[in-house]
mmCIF file of C-alpha atoms in Angstrom:
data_model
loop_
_atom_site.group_PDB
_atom_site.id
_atom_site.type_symbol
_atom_site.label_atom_id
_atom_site.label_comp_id
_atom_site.label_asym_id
_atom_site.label_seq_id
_atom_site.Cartn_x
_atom_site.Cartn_y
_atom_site.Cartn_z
ATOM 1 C CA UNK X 1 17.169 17.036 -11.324
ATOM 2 C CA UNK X 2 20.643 16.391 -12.022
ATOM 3 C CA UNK X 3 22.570 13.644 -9.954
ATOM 4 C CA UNK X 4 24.957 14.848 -6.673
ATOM 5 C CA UNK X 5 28.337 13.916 -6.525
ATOM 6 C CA UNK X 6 28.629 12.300 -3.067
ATOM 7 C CA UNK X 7 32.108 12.102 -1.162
ATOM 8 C CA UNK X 8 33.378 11.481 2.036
ATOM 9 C CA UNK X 9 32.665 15.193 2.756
ATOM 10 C CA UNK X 10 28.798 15.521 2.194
ATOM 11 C CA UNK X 11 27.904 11.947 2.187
ATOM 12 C CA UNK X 12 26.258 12.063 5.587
ATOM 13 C CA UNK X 13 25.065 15.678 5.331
ATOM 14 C CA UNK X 14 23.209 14.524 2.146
ATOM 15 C CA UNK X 15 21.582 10.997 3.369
ATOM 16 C CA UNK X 16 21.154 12.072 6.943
ATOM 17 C CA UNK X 17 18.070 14.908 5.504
ATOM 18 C CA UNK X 18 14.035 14.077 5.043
ATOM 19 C CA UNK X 19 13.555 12.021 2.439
ATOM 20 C CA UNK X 20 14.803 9.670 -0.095
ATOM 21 C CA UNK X 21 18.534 9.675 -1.166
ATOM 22 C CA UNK X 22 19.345 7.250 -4.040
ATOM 23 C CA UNK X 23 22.870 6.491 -3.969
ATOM 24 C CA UNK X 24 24.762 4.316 -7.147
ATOM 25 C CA UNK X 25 28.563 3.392 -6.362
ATOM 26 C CA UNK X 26 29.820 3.231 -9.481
ATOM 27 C CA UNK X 27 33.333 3.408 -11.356
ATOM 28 C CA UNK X 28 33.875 5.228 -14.766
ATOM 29 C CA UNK X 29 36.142 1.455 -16.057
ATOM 30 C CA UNK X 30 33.083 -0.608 -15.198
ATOM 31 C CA UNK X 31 31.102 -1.224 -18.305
ATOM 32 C CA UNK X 32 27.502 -2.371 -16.500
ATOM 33 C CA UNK X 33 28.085 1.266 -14.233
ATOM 34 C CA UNK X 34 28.888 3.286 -17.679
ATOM 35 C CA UNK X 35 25.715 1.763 -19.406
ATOM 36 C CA UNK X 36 23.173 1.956 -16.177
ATOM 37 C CA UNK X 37 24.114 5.689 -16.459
ATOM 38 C CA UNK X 38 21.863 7.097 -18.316
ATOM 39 C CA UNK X 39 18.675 5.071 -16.812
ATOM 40 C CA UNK X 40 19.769 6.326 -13.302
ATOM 41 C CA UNK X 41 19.639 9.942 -14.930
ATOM 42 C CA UNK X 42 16.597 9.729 -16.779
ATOM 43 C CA UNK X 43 14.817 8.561 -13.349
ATOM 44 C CA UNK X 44 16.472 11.425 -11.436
ATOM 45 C CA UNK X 45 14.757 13.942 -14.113
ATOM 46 C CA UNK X 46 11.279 12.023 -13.446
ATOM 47 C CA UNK X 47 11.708 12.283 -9.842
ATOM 48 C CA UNK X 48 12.940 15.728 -8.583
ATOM 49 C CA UNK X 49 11.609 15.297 -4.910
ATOM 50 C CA UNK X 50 14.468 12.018 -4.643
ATOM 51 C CA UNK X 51 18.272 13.337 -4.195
ATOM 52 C CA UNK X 52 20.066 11.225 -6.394
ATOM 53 C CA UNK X 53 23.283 10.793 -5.080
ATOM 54 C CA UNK X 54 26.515 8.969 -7.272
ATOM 55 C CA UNK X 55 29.948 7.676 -5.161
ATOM 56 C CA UNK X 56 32.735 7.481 -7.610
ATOM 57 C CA UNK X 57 34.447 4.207 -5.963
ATOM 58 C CA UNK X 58 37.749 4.892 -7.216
ATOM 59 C CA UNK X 59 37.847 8.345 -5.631
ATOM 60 C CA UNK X 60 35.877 7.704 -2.232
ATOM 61 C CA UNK X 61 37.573 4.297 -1.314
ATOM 62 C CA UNK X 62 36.836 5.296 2.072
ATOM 63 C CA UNK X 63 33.258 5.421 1.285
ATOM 64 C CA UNK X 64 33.120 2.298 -0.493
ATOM 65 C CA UNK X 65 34.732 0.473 2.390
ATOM 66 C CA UNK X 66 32.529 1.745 4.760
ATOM 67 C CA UNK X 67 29.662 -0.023 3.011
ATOM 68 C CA UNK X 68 31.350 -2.581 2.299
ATOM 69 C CA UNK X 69 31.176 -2.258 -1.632
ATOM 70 C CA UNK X 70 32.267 -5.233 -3.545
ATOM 71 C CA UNK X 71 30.670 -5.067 -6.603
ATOM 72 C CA UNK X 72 29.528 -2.392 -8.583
ATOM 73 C CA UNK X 73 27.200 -0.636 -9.282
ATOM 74 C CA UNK X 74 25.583 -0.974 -6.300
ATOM 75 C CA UNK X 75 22.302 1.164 -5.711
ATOM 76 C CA UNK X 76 21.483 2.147 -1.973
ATOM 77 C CA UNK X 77 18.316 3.642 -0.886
ATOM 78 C CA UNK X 78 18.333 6.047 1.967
ATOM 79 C CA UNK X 79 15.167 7.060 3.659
ATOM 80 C CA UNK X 80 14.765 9.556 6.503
ATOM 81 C CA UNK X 81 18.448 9.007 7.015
ATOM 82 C CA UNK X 82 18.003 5.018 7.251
ATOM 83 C CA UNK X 83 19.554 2.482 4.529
ATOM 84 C CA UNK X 84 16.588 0.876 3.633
ATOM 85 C CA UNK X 85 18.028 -0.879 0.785
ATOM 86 C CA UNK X 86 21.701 -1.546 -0.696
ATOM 87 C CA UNK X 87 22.264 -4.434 -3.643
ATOM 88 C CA UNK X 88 24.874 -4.530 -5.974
ATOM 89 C CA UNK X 89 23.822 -4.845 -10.283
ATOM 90 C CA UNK X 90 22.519 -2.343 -12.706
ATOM 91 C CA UNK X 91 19.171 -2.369 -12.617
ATOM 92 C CA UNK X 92 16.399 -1.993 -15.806
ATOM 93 C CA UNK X 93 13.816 1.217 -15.347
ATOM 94 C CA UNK X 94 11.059 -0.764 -14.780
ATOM 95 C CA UNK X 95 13.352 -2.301 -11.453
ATOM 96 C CA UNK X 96 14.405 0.733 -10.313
ATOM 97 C CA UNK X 97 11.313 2.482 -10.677
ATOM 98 C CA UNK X 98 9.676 -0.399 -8.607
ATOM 99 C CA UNK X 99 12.319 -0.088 -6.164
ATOM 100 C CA UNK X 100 11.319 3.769 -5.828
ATOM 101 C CA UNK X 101 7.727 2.911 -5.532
ATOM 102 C CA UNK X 102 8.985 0.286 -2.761
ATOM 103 C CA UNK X 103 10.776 2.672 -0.850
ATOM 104 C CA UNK X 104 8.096 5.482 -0.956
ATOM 105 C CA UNK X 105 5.324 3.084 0.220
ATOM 106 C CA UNK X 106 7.813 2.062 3.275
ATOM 107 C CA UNK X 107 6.357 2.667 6.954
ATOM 108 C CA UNK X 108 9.202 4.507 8.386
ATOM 109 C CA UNK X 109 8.299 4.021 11.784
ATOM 110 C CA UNK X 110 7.949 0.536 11.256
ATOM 111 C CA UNK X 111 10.918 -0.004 9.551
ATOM 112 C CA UNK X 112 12.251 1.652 12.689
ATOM 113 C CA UNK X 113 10.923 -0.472 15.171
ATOM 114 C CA UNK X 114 12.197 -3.447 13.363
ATOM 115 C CA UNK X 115 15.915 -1.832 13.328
ATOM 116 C CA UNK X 116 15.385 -1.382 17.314
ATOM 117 C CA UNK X 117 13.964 -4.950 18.077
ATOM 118 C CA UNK X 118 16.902 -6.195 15.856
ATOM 119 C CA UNK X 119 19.588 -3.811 17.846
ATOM 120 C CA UNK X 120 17.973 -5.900 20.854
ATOM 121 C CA UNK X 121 17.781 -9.175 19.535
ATOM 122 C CA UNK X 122 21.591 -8.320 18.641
ATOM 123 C CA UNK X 123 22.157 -7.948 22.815
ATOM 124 C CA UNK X 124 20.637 -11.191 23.847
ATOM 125 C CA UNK X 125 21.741 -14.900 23.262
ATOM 126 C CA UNK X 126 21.524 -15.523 19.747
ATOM 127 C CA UNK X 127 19.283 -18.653 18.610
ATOM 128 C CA UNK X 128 21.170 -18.425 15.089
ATOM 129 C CA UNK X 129 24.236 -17.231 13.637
ATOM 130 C CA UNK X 130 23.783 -13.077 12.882
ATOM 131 C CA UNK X 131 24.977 -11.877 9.615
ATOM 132 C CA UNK X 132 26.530 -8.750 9.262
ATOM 133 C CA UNK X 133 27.954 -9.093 5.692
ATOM 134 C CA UNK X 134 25.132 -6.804 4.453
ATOM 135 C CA UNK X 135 25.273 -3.383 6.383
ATOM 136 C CA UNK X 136 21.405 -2.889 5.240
ATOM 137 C CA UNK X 137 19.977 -6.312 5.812
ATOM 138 C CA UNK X 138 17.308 -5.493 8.184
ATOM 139 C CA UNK X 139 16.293 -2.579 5.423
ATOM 140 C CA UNK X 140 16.187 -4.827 2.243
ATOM 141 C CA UNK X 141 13.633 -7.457 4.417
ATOM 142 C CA UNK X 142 11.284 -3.816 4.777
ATOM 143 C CA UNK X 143 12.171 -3.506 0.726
ATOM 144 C CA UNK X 144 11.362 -6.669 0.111
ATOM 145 C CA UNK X 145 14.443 -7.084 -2.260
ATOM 146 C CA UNK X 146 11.751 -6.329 -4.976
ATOM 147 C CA UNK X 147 14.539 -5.773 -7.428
ATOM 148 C CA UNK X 148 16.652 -9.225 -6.668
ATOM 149 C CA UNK X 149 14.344 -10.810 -9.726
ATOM 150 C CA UNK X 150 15.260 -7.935 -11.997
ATOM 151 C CA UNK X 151 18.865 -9.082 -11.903
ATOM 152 C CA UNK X 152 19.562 -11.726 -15.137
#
């Protein structure tokens, strides 16, 4: 399967469906983006039940900033409409075809009833400072940032 050119437009229509959406923010000046390219295509072709999903940063700044972007690439994962997983740096096959096998393997519902005892945990008196630099934090713990020792 080819990759989908996601914009402002379709983004939500696309990652809101069943399944998994891959997503890689990406730029066509940045060197690492024009050389994880081809990986990210060749694992599309071996996975045709994934969308995989490419936001061209320069054109969809809007989109960028809504994920708060700042580095690139950056590969999301998107299950059952949930970010599950967002980390900037090209990964190697081998990482991102862990990071597939990862996000397959997830227990949605799970994963969802961490996101709602977090959402609560959010309402009450906080015993620690909350981060919200990372809109998919709660997702990458259910990932297990598998792919954070890939990066060199």
């Amino acid at each position: 399967m080819a990759t989908v050119t996601l914009t402002a437009a379709n983004f939500d229509e696309v990652t809101s469906k069943d399944g998994i959406v891959l997503v890689d923010f990406w730029a066509s000046w940045c060197g690492p983006c024009v050389r994880f390219a081809p990986t990210y295509e060749r694992s599309s072709e071996k996975h045709p039940e994934i969308t995989f999903g490419k936001v061209d940063t320069e054109a969809e700044q809007l989109l960028a900033e809504k994920f708060g972007i700042r580095s690139i690439p950056t590969i999301m994962a998107v299950r059952d409409g949930v970010v599950v997983f967002a980390q900037p740096g090209a990964l190697p096959e081998p990482a991102l075809e862990s990071l597939i096998e990862k996000v397959e393997e997830l227990d949605m519902d799970e994963v969802r009833e961490q996101m709602s005892a977090h959402r609560k945990g959010a309402h009450s008196e906080p015993t620690e400072p909350a981060t919200t630099t990372e809109p998919a934090k709660t997702a990458e713990v259910a990932a297990e940032e598998e792919p954070a020792t890939a990066r060199g």
